[in-house]
Amino acid sequence: MGTTLGQRIRGQITTGRTYDLIMKVFESRAATVGDSTVSRALPQREHRTVGAWCFLDHFGPSEPGAADGISVGPHPHCGLATVTWLIRGSAVHTDSLGSEQLIEPGQLNLMTAGRGIAHAEQTPIDRRGELHGVQFWVAQPEATRHSTPAFEHHAALPKMEIGSFSATVLLGSFGGVASPARSDTRLVGVELNGTSKSGTELGLEPCLAPRGGGGGRRHPHHRSTIVEPGTIVYMDVGTPSVHLAIDEPTRWMLIGGEPFEAPVKMWWNFVGRTHEEMTEAVTMWNEGNDRFGEVRSALGRIAAPVTPW
Ligand code: MN
């Protein structure tokens, strides 16, 4: 599973030999967050989650020199962790636990909402400018989704060289290197940064045994596709490896994980299992219930949209 981040560049992805492999390519769609337009790779209508990963937003790159930044007022979350990773620019996170944290490129903000938290994100005026990054959501399993909220900042994350790529492990472990960040399910999130024309083989942890191959009638084969910026390539459970080929500097986000325990429901900033839970969260936030707490922010509180059901 991977998504490219960039404007003009593209790469090619080829899987290792496998049986009955599923490879699907999806386009991101434009979505609005606050005053900004982002490129949303997940959820897709035909494909809601990848492991526990349930929401992938890519923002920027904004024009060089643009007076731009993040500006999202206090809003709540429950049942998910937000994973914030910047390539350019900076932002200050404040939340209802009392956290106040500047994030810069190469650092990770991981906010685990549990039963409820509220936060705001804003680029300070003196730091406004080019902005580029991602915010991903990870659904929490039943075991932790009703528990206490938490916030972690990681100023540095483990890096390694894999072929011609520089890899940073945000979550989980990859290539024998583990992120110090919390994860509630078995998953992986890695940034792969390739700076020149090259090809690199990446071994994947297949999570489950490859499917098919029975009776000797099927032959293992490779699948290959060109990956344009802003697309997400889904590879089935059991894919043993991928080969990434690039012609120009290209950044990929590799995400994966064991299949999630249950289908998730998502509404606005909430992840849960039933419509009733979503409705209850909307009502509690809009009525100012202390479930989500208070955030110190100069920005206005964002009201939850009424559920359509
Ligand atoms: Mn948020």
mmCIF file of C-alpha atoms and ligand atoms in Angstrom:
data_model
loop_
_atom_site.group_PDB
_atom_site.id
_atom_site.type_symbol
_atom_site.label_atom_id
_atom_site.label_comp_id
_atom_site.label_asym_id
_atom_site.label_seq_id
_atom_site.Cartn_x
_atom_site.Cartn_y
_atom_site.Cartn_z
ATOM 1 C CA MET A 1 0.000 0.000 0.000
ATOM 2 C CA GLY A 2 1.436 3.349 -0.878
ATOM 3 C CA THR A 3 0.542 6.855 -1.895
ATOM 4 C CA THR A 4 2.829 9.293 -3.675
ATOM 5 C CA LEU A 5 3.203 12.845 -2.504
ATOM 6 C CA GLY A 6 4.239 15.369 -5.099
ATOM 7 C CA GLN A 7 3.093 17.435 -8.021
ATOM 8 C CA ARG A 8 4.649 16.373 -11.305
ATOM 9 C CA ILE A 9 6.517 13.244 -10.555
ATOM 10 C CA ARG A 10 5.323 9.702 -10.783
ATOM 11 C CA GLY A 11 6.655 6.305 -9.920
ATOM 12 C CA GLN A 12 6.097 2.707 -10.828
ATOM 13 C CA ILE A 13 5.225 -0.035 -8.392
ATOM 14 C CA THR A 14 5.639 -3.752 -9.063
ATOM 15 C CA THR A 15 4.775 -6.512 -6.617
ATOM 16 C CA GLY A 16 6.797 -9.567 -5.797
ATOM 17 C CA ARG A 17 5.659 -12.904 -7.208
ATOM 18 C CA THR A 18 2.378 -13.949 -5.685
ATOM 19 C CA TYR A 19 -0.842 -15.832 -6.420
ATOM 20 C CA ASP A 20 -4.254 -14.305 -7.168
ATOM 21 C CA LEU A 21 -2.995 -10.921 -6.185
ATOM 22 C CA ILE A 22 -5.341 -7.990 -5.882
ATOM 23 C CA MET A 23 -3.891 -4.598 -6.764
ATOM 24 C CA LYS A 24 -6.240 -1.631 -6.993
ATOM 25 C CA VAL A 25 -5.448 1.956 -7.863
ATOM 26 C CA PHE A 26 -7.637 4.752 -6.487
ATOM 27 C CA GLU A 27 -7.569 8.495 -7.126
ATOM 28 C CA SER A 28 -7.634 10.876 -4.195
ATOM 29 C CA ARG A 29 -10.498 13.372 -4.145
ATOM 30 C CA ALA A 30 -10.560 17.023 -3.147
ATOM 31 C CA ALA A 31 -12.039 17.679 0.303
ATOM 32 C CA THR A 32 -12.362 20.779 2.463
ATOM 33 C CA VAL A 33 -10.775 21.083 5.909
ATOM 34 C CA GLY A 34 -11.276 24.483 7.540
ATOM 35 C CA ASP A 35 -10.429 27.002 4.786
ATOM 36 C CA SER A 36 -8.119 24.623 2.919
ATOM 37 C CA THR A 37 -8.546 22.055 0.188
ATOM 38 C CA VAL A 38 -6.868 18.728 0.806
ATOM 39 C CA SER A 39 -6.385 15.595 -1.256
ATOM 40 C CA ARG A 40 -8.145 12.638 0.420
ATOM 41 C CA ALA A 41 -6.911 9.140 -0.450
ATOM 42 C CA LEU A 42 -9.007 7.226 2.136
ATOM 43 C CA PRO A 43 -11.783 6.358 2.682
ATOM 44 C CA GLN A 44 -12.674 5.249 -0.838
ATOM 45 C CA ARG A 45 -16.205 4.125 -1.620
ATOM 46 C CA GLU A 46 -14.920 0.699 -2.618
ATOM 47 C CA HIS A 47 -12.231 0.524 -0.017
ATOM 48 C CA ARG A 48 -12.827 2.032 3.420
ATOM 49 C CA THR A 49 -9.763 1.059 5.443
ATOM 50 C CA VAL A 50 -6.257 -0.368 5.202
ATOM 51 C CA GLY A 51 -5.626 -2.210 8.443
ATOM 52 C CA ALA A 52 -6.669 0.347 11.062
ATOM 53 C CA TRP A 53 -5.848 3.276 8.744
ATOM 54 C CA CYS A 54 -9.193 4.888 7.967
ATOM 55 C CA PHE A 55 -8.500 8.407 6.748
ATOM 56 C CA LEU A 56 -5.619 9.808 4.679
ATOM 57 C CA ASP A 57 -5.405 13.528 3.924
ATOM 58 C CA HIS A 58 -2.554 15.172 2.015
ATOM 59 C CA PHE A 59 -2.330 18.973 2.160
ATOM 60 C CA GLY A 60 -0.108 21.166 -0.023
ATOM 61 C CA PRO A 61 2.458 21.656 -1.279
ATOM 62 C CA SER A 62 1.394 25.291 -1.255
ATOM 63 C CA GLU A 63 3.118 27.753 -3.568
ATOM 64 C CA PRO A 64 6.588 28.777 -2.386
ATOM 65 C CA GLY A 65 6.361 32.063 -0.526
ATOM 66 C CA ALA A 66 2.593 31.792 -0.005
ATOM 67 C CA ALA A 67 1.426 33.184 3.334
ATOM 68 C CA ASP A 68 -0.257 29.960 4.196
ATOM 69 C CA GLY A 69 -0.623 27.677 7.163
ATOM 70 C CA ILE A 70 -2.910 25.460 9.163
ATOM 71 C CA SER A 71 -5.849 27.123 10.921
ATOM 72 C CA VAL A 72 -8.373 24.719 12.404
ATOM 73 C CA GLY A 73 -10.299 25.798 15.507
ATOM 74 C CA PRO A 74 -11.266 23.606 18.472
ATOM 75 C CA HIS A 75 -13.024 20.415 17.408
ATOM 76 C CA PRO A 76 -13.478 16.993 19.014
ATOM 77 C CA HIS A 77 -12.425 13.446 18.139
ATOM 78 C CA CYS A 78 -13.222 9.989 19.499
ATOM 79 C CA GLY A 79 -12.286 6.424 18.613
ATOM 80 C CA LEU A 80 -9.208 7.278 16.540
ATOM 81 C CA ALA A 81 -5.622 8.500 16.642
ATOM 82 C CA THR A 82 -4.515 11.424 14.469
ATOM 83 C CA VAL A 83 -1.069 11.104 12.876
ATOM 84 C CA THR A 84 0.364 14.462 11.791
ATOM 85 C CA TRP A 85 3.518 14.574 9.661
ATOM 86 C CA LEU A 86 4.876 17.683 7.982
ATOM 87 C CA ILE A 87 7.222 17.938 5.008
ATOM 88 C CA ARG A 88 7.305 21.751 5.026
ATOM 89 C CA GLY A 89 5.913 24.376 7.381
ATOM 90 C CA SER A 90 4.922 24.177 11.044
ATOM 91 C CA ALA A 91 1.890 24.244 13.315
ATOM 92 C CA VAL A 92 1.041 24.436 16.990
ATOM 93 C CA HIS A 93 -1.228 21.757 18.425
ATOM 94 C CA THR A 94 -3.238 22.563 21.553
ATOM 95 C CA ASP A 95 -5.627 20.104 23.175
ATOM 96 C CA SER A 96 -7.984 19.576 26.091
ATOM 97 C CA LEU A 97 -5.309 17.650 28.016
ATOM 98 C CA GLY A 98 -3.375 20.929 28.228
ATOM 99 C CA SER A 99 -0.815 19.989 25.562
ATOM 100 C CA GLU A 100 0.725 22.798 23.542
ATOM 101 C CA GLN A 101 3.194 21.521 20.970
ATOM 102 C CA LEU A 102 4.950 22.982 17.955
ATOM 103 C CA ILE A 103 5.444 20.451 15.172
ATOM 104 C CA GLU A 104 8.033 20.840 12.422
ATOM 105 C CA PRO A 105 9.077 18.652 9.471
ATOM 106 C CA GLY A 106 10.471 15.271 10.483
ATOM 107 C CA GLN A 107 8.464 15.188 13.714
ATOM 108 C CA LEU A 108 5.343 13.238 14.624
ATOM 109 C CA ASN A 109 2.285 14.375 16.547
ATOM 110 C CA LEU A 110 0.168 11.430 17.617
ATOM 111 C CA MET A 111 -3.092 12.217 19.390
ATOM 112 C CA THR A 112 -5.078 9.223 20.617
ATOM 113 C CA ALA A 113 -8.667 10.313 21.240
ATOM 114 C CA GLY A 114 -10.104 7.291 23.067
ATOM 115 C CA ARG A 115 -13.509 8.266 24.508
ATOM 116 C CA GLY A 116 -12.982 11.938 23.648
ATOM 117 C CA ILE A 117 -10.574 14.824 23.212
ATOM 118 C CA ALA A 118 -10.692 18.256 21.576
ATOM 119 C CA HIS A 119 -7.853 20.081 19.843
ATOM 120 C CA ALA A 120 -6.928 23.014 17.619
ATOM 121 C CA GLU A 121 -4.119 23.362 15.085
ATOM 122 C CA GLN A 122 -2.715 26.673 13.937
ATOM 123 C CA THR A 123 0.432 27.911 12.218
ATOM 124 C CA PRO A 124 1.776 30.900 14.193
ATOM 125 C CA ILE A 125 1.663 34.147 12.173
ATOM 126 C CA ASP A 126 5.450 34.540 12.160
ATOM 127 C CA ARG A 127 5.857 31.029 10.748
ATOM 128 C CA ARG A 128 3.352 31.266 7.903
ATOM 129 C CA GLY A 129 4.590 30.179 4.495
ATOM 130 C CA GLU A 130 4.931 27.100 2.375
ATOM 131 C CA LEU A 131 2.986 24.186 3.821
ATOM 132 C CA HIS A 132 3.088 20.509 2.910
ATOM 133 C CA GLY A 133 2.167 17.478 4.942
ATOM 134 C CA VAL A 134 -0.272 14.745 5.795
ATOM 135 C CA GLN A 135 -2.777 13.981 8.488
ATOM 136 C CA PHE A 136 -3.856 10.374 8.750
ATOM 137 C CA TRP A 137 -6.305 8.712 11.132
ATOM 138 C CA VAL A 138 -5.972 5.291 12.712
ATOM 139 C CA ALA A 139 -9.126 3.626 14.071
ATOM 140 C CA GLN A 140 -8.834 2.378 17.628
ATOM 141 C CA PRO A 141 -9.813 -1.197 18.480
ATOM 142 C CA GLU A 142 -12.577 -2.062 20.956
ATOM 143 C CA ALA A 143 -9.913 -2.623 23.635
ATOM 144 C CA THR A 144 -8.851 1.054 23.717
ATOM 145 C CA ARG A 145 -11.494 3.150 21.982
ATOM 146 C CA HIS A 146 -13.388 4.011 25.181
ATOM 147 C CA SER A 147 -10.235 4.726 27.188
ATOM 148 C CA THR A 148 -8.396 7.864 28.327
ATOM 149 C CA PRO A 149 -7.173 10.273 25.626
ATOM 150 C CA ALA A 150 -3.434 10.806 25.171
ATOM 151 C CA PHE A 151 -0.998 12.931 23.193
ATOM 152 C CA GLU A 152 2.577 12.154 22.109
ATOM 153 C CA HIS A 153 5.126 14.253 20.274
ATOM 154 C CA HIS A 154 8.184 12.580 18.775
ATOM 155 C CA ALA A 155 10.887 15.090 17.895
ATOM 156 C CA ALA A 156 12.871 12.453 16.022
ATOM 157 C CA LEU A 157 11.993 9.087 14.528
ATOM 158 C CA PRO A 158 14.156 6.168 13.416
ATOM 159 C CA LYS A 159 15.524 6.432 9.888
ATOM 160 C CA MET A 160 17.291 4.002 7.629
ATOM 161 C CA GLU A 161 18.456 3.625 4.049
ATOM 162 C CA ILE A 162 16.645 1.036 1.955
ATOM 163 C CA GLY A 163 18.220 0.836 -1.469
ATOM 164 C CA SER A 164 18.076 4.349 -2.870
ATOM 165 C CA PHE A 165 15.322 5.475 -0.479
ATOM 166 C CA SER A 166 15.632 7.186 2.864
ATOM 167 C CA ALA A 167 12.945 5.659 5.114
ATOM 168 C CA THR A 168 11.463 7.106 8.308
ATOM 169 C CA VAL A 169 9.346 4.804 10.466
ATOM 170 C CA LEU A 170 6.398 6.797 11.833
ATOM 171 C CA LEU A 171 4.365 3.964 13.313
ATOM 172 C CA GLY A 172 4.892 0.266 13.850
ATOM 173 C CA SER A 173 8.057 -1.389 12.604
ATOM 174 C CA PHE A 174 9.613 -1.825 9.214
ATOM 175 C CA GLY A 175 12.861 -3.407 8.075
ATOM 176 C CA GLY A 176 13.656 -4.369 11.673
ATOM 177 C CA VAL A 177 13.331 -0.789 12.933
ATOM 178 C CA ALA A 178 10.534 0.155 15.362
ATOM 179 C CA SER A 179 8.921 3.550 15.929
ATOM 180 C CA PRO A 180 8.727 4.647 19.570
ATOM 181 C CA ALA A 181 5.160 5.881 18.962
ATOM 182 C CA ARG A 182 2.123 4.152 20.409
ATOM 183 C CA SER A 183 0.048 1.867 18.225
ATOM 184 C CA ASP A 184 -3.039 -0.005 19.391
ATOM 185 C CA THR A 185 -3.102 -2.477 16.498
ATOM 186 C CA ARG A 186 -0.432 -4.122 14.373
ATOM 187 C CA LEU A 187 0.270 -1.628 11.617
ATOM 188 C CA VAL A 188 3.003 0.251 9.833
ATOM 189 C CA GLY A 189 3.459 3.797 8.520
ATOM 190 C CA VAL A 190 6.693 4.714 6.709
ATOM 191 C CA GLU A 191 7.805 7.692 4.667
ATOM 192 C CA LEU A 192 10.036 6.718 1.737
ATOM 193 C CA ASN A 193 11.974 9.516 0.134
ATOM 194 C CA GLY A 194 13.784 8.785 -3.121
ATOM 195 C CA THR A 195 16.016 11.541 -4.449
ATOM 196 C CA SER A 196 17.147 10.245 -7.843
ATOM 197 C CA LYS A 197 16.233 7.897 -10.687
ATOM 198 C CA SER A 198 16.385 4.455 -9.149
ATOM 199 C CA GLY A 199 14.645 1.224 -8.304
ATOM 200 C CA THR A 200 14.369 -0.357 -4.873
ATOM 201 C CA GLU A 201 12.984 -3.641 -3.604
ATOM 202 C CA LEU A 202 11.033 -3.472 -0.330
ATOM 203 C CA GLY A 203 10.193 -6.571 1.660
ATOM 204 C CA LEU A 204 6.717 -6.429 3.222
ATOM 205 C CA GLU A 205 5.427 -8.241 6.246
ATOM 206 C CA PRO A 206 2.489 -10.062 4.702
ATOM 207 C CA CYS A 207 0.379 -10.244 7.938
ATOM 208 C CA LEU A 208 -1.327 -13.407 6.723
ATOM 209 C CA ALA A 209 -0.250 -16.233 4.458
ATOM 210 C CA PRO A 210 -0.614 -15.561 0.717
ATOM 211 C CA ARG A 211 -3.881 -16.819 -0.693
ATOM 212 C CA GLY A 212 -4.400 -19.332 -3.443
ATOM 213 C CA GLY A 213 -1.751 -21.244 -5.290
ATOM 214 C CA GLY A 214 -3.508 -24.561 -4.700
ATOM 215 C CA GLY A 215 -3.356 -27.530 -7.046
ATOM 216 C CA GLY A 216 -0.404 -26.290 -9.058
ATOM 217 C CA ARG A 217 -2.710 -24.865 -11.728
ATOM 218 C CA ARG A 218 -1.998 -21.267 -10.934
ATOM 219 C CA HIS A 219 1.291 -19.598 -11.586
ATOM 220 C CA PRO A 220 2.758 -16.878 -9.452
ATOM 221 C CA HIS A 221 3.047 -13.576 -11.223
ATOM 222 C CA HIS A 222 3.939 -9.930 -10.750
ATOM 223 C CA ARG A 223 1.607 -6.981 -11.095
ATOM 224 C CA SER A 224 2.816 -3.579 -12.079
ATOM 225 C CA THR A 225 1.289 -0.117 -12.324
ATOM 226 C CA ILE A 226 2.353 3.458 -12.881
ATOM 227 C CA VAL A 227 1.541 5.539 -9.806
ATOM 228 C CA GLU A 228 0.624 9.157 -10.433
ATOM 229 C CA PRO A 229 0.866 11.708 -7.600
ATOM 230 C CA GLY A 230 -2.269 11.730 -5.474
ATOM 231 C CA THR A 231 -3.164 8.112 -6.103
ATOM 232 C CA ILE A 232 -3.244 5.265 -3.652
ATOM 233 C CA VAL A 233 -2.290 1.753 -4.658
ATOM 234 C CA TYR A 234 -3.865 -0.990 -2.586
ATOM 235 C CA MET A 235 -2.065 -4.320 -2.427
ATOM 236 C CA ASP A 236 -3.678 -7.374 -0.994
ATOM 237 C CA VAL A 237 -2.827 -9.080 2.253
ATOM 238 C CA GLY A 238 -0.039 -11.532 1.478
ATOM 239 C CA THR A 239 1.904 -9.367 -0.971
ATOM 240 C CA PRO A 240 5.477 -10.371 -0.131
ATOM 241 C CA SER A 241 7.401 -7.427 -1.549
ATOM 242 C CA VAL A 242 7.203 -4.456 -3.882
ATOM 243 C CA HIS A 243 9.622 -2.867 -6.283
ATOM 244 C CA LEU A 244 9.473 0.929 -6.479
ATOM 245 C CA ALA A 245 10.955 2.608 -9.548
ATOM 246 C CA ILE A 246 11.241 6.376 -9.907
ATOM 247 C CA ASP A 247 12.580 8.764 -12.542
ATOM 248 C CA GLU A 248 12.665 11.870 -10.372
ATOM 249 C CA PRO A 249 12.669 12.712 -6.657
ATOM 250 C CA THR A 250 9.561 11.046 -5.246
ATOM 251 C CA ARG A 251 8.077 10.700 -1.804
ATOM 252 C CA TRP A 252 5.858 7.749 -0.913
ATOM 253 C CA MET A 253 3.881 6.987 2.196
ATOM 254 C CA LEU A 254 3.722 3.266 2.806
ATOM 255 C CA ILE A 255 0.897 2.223 5.123
ATOM 256 C CA GLY A 256 -0.343 -1.196 6.061
ATOM 257 C CA GLY A 257 -1.658 -3.306 8.856
ATOM 258 C CA GLU A 258 -3.440 -6.464 9.821
ATOM 259 C CA PRO A 259 -7.106 -6.414 8.775
ATOM 260 C CA PHE A 260 -9.105 -4.362 11.280
ATOM 261 C CA GLU A 261 -11.333 -6.220 13.744
ATOM 262 C CA ALA A 262 -14.654 -4.620 12.677
ATOM 263 C CA PRO A 263 -16.155 -2.321 10.057
ATOM 264 C CA VAL A 264 -15.951 1.283 11.253
ATOM 265 C CA LYS A 265 -18.472 4.074 11.003
ATOM 266 C CA MET A 266 -17.123 7.573 10.445
ATOM 267 C CA TRP A 267 -18.985 10.823 10.826
ATOM 268 C CA TRP A 268 -17.219 14.188 10.808
ATOM 269 C CA ASN A 269 -14.373 13.796 13.334
ATOM 270 C CA PHE A 270 -15.680 10.677 15.006
ATOM 271 C CA VAL A 271 -14.910 7.008 14.444
ATOM 272 C CA GLY A 272 -17.101 4.337 16.012
ATOM 273 C CA ARG A 273 -19.238 1.331 15.282
ATOM 274 C CA THR A 274 -22.866 2.554 15.266
ATOM 275 C CA HIS A 275 -24.940 5.539 14.140
ATOM 276 C CA GLU A 276 -26.180 5.946 17.721
ATOM 277 C CA GLU A 277 -22.642 6.521 18.982
ATOM 278 C CA MET A 278 -22.016 9.115 16.272
ATOM 279 C CA THR A 279 -25.257 10.952 17.087
ATOM 280 C CA GLU A 280 -24.403 10.943 20.788
ATOM 281 C CA ALA A 281 -20.921 12.384 20.112
ATOM 282 C CA VAL A 282 -22.377 15.144 17.893
ATOM 283 C CA THR A 283 -24.943 16.087 20.549
ATOM 284 C CA MET A 284 -22.442 16.068 23.415
ATOM 285 C CA TRP A 285 -19.958 18.270 21.532
ATOM 286 C CA ASN A 286 -22.591 20.745 20.373
ATOM 287 C CA GLU A 287 -24.044 20.988 23.890
ATOM 288 C CA GLY A 288 -20.609 21.618 25.420
ATOM 289 C CA ASN A 289 -20.553 18.378 27.432
ATOM 290 C CA ASP A 290 -17.260 17.966 29.343
ATOM 291 C CA ARG A 291 -16.559 14.619 27.648
ATOM 292 C CA PHE A 292 -14.252 16.393 25.159
ATOM 293 C CA GLY A 293 -12.849 19.054 27.515
ATOM 294 C CA GLU A 294 -11.777 22.614 26.772
ATOM 295 C CA VAL A 295 -9.065 23.800 24.380
ATOM 296 C CA ARG A 296 -7.141 27.050 24.765
ATOM 297 C CA SER A 297 -7.245 28.637 21.326
ATOM 298 C CA ALA A 298 -7.879 32.060 19.802
ATOM 299 C CA LEU A 299 -9.848 30.326 17.044
ATOM 300 C CA GLY A 300 -13.582 29.722 17.134
ATOM 301 C CA ARG A 301 -15.023 26.372 18.202
ATOM 302 C CA ILE A 302 -16.294 24.330 15.222
ATOM 303 C CA ALA A 303 -19.846 22.979 15.542
ATOM 304 C CA ALA A 304 -20.538 19.359 14.570
ATOM 305 C CA PRO A 305 -22.852 18.925 11.561
ATOM 306 C CA VAL A 306 -26.143 17.219 12.327
ATOM 307 C CA THR A 307 -26.197 13.573 11.287
ATOM 308 C CA PRO A 308 -28.284 12.711 8.191
ATOM 309 C CA TRP A 309 -29.864 9.588 9.661
HETATM 310 MN MN MN B 1 -8.533 17.170 14.312
#
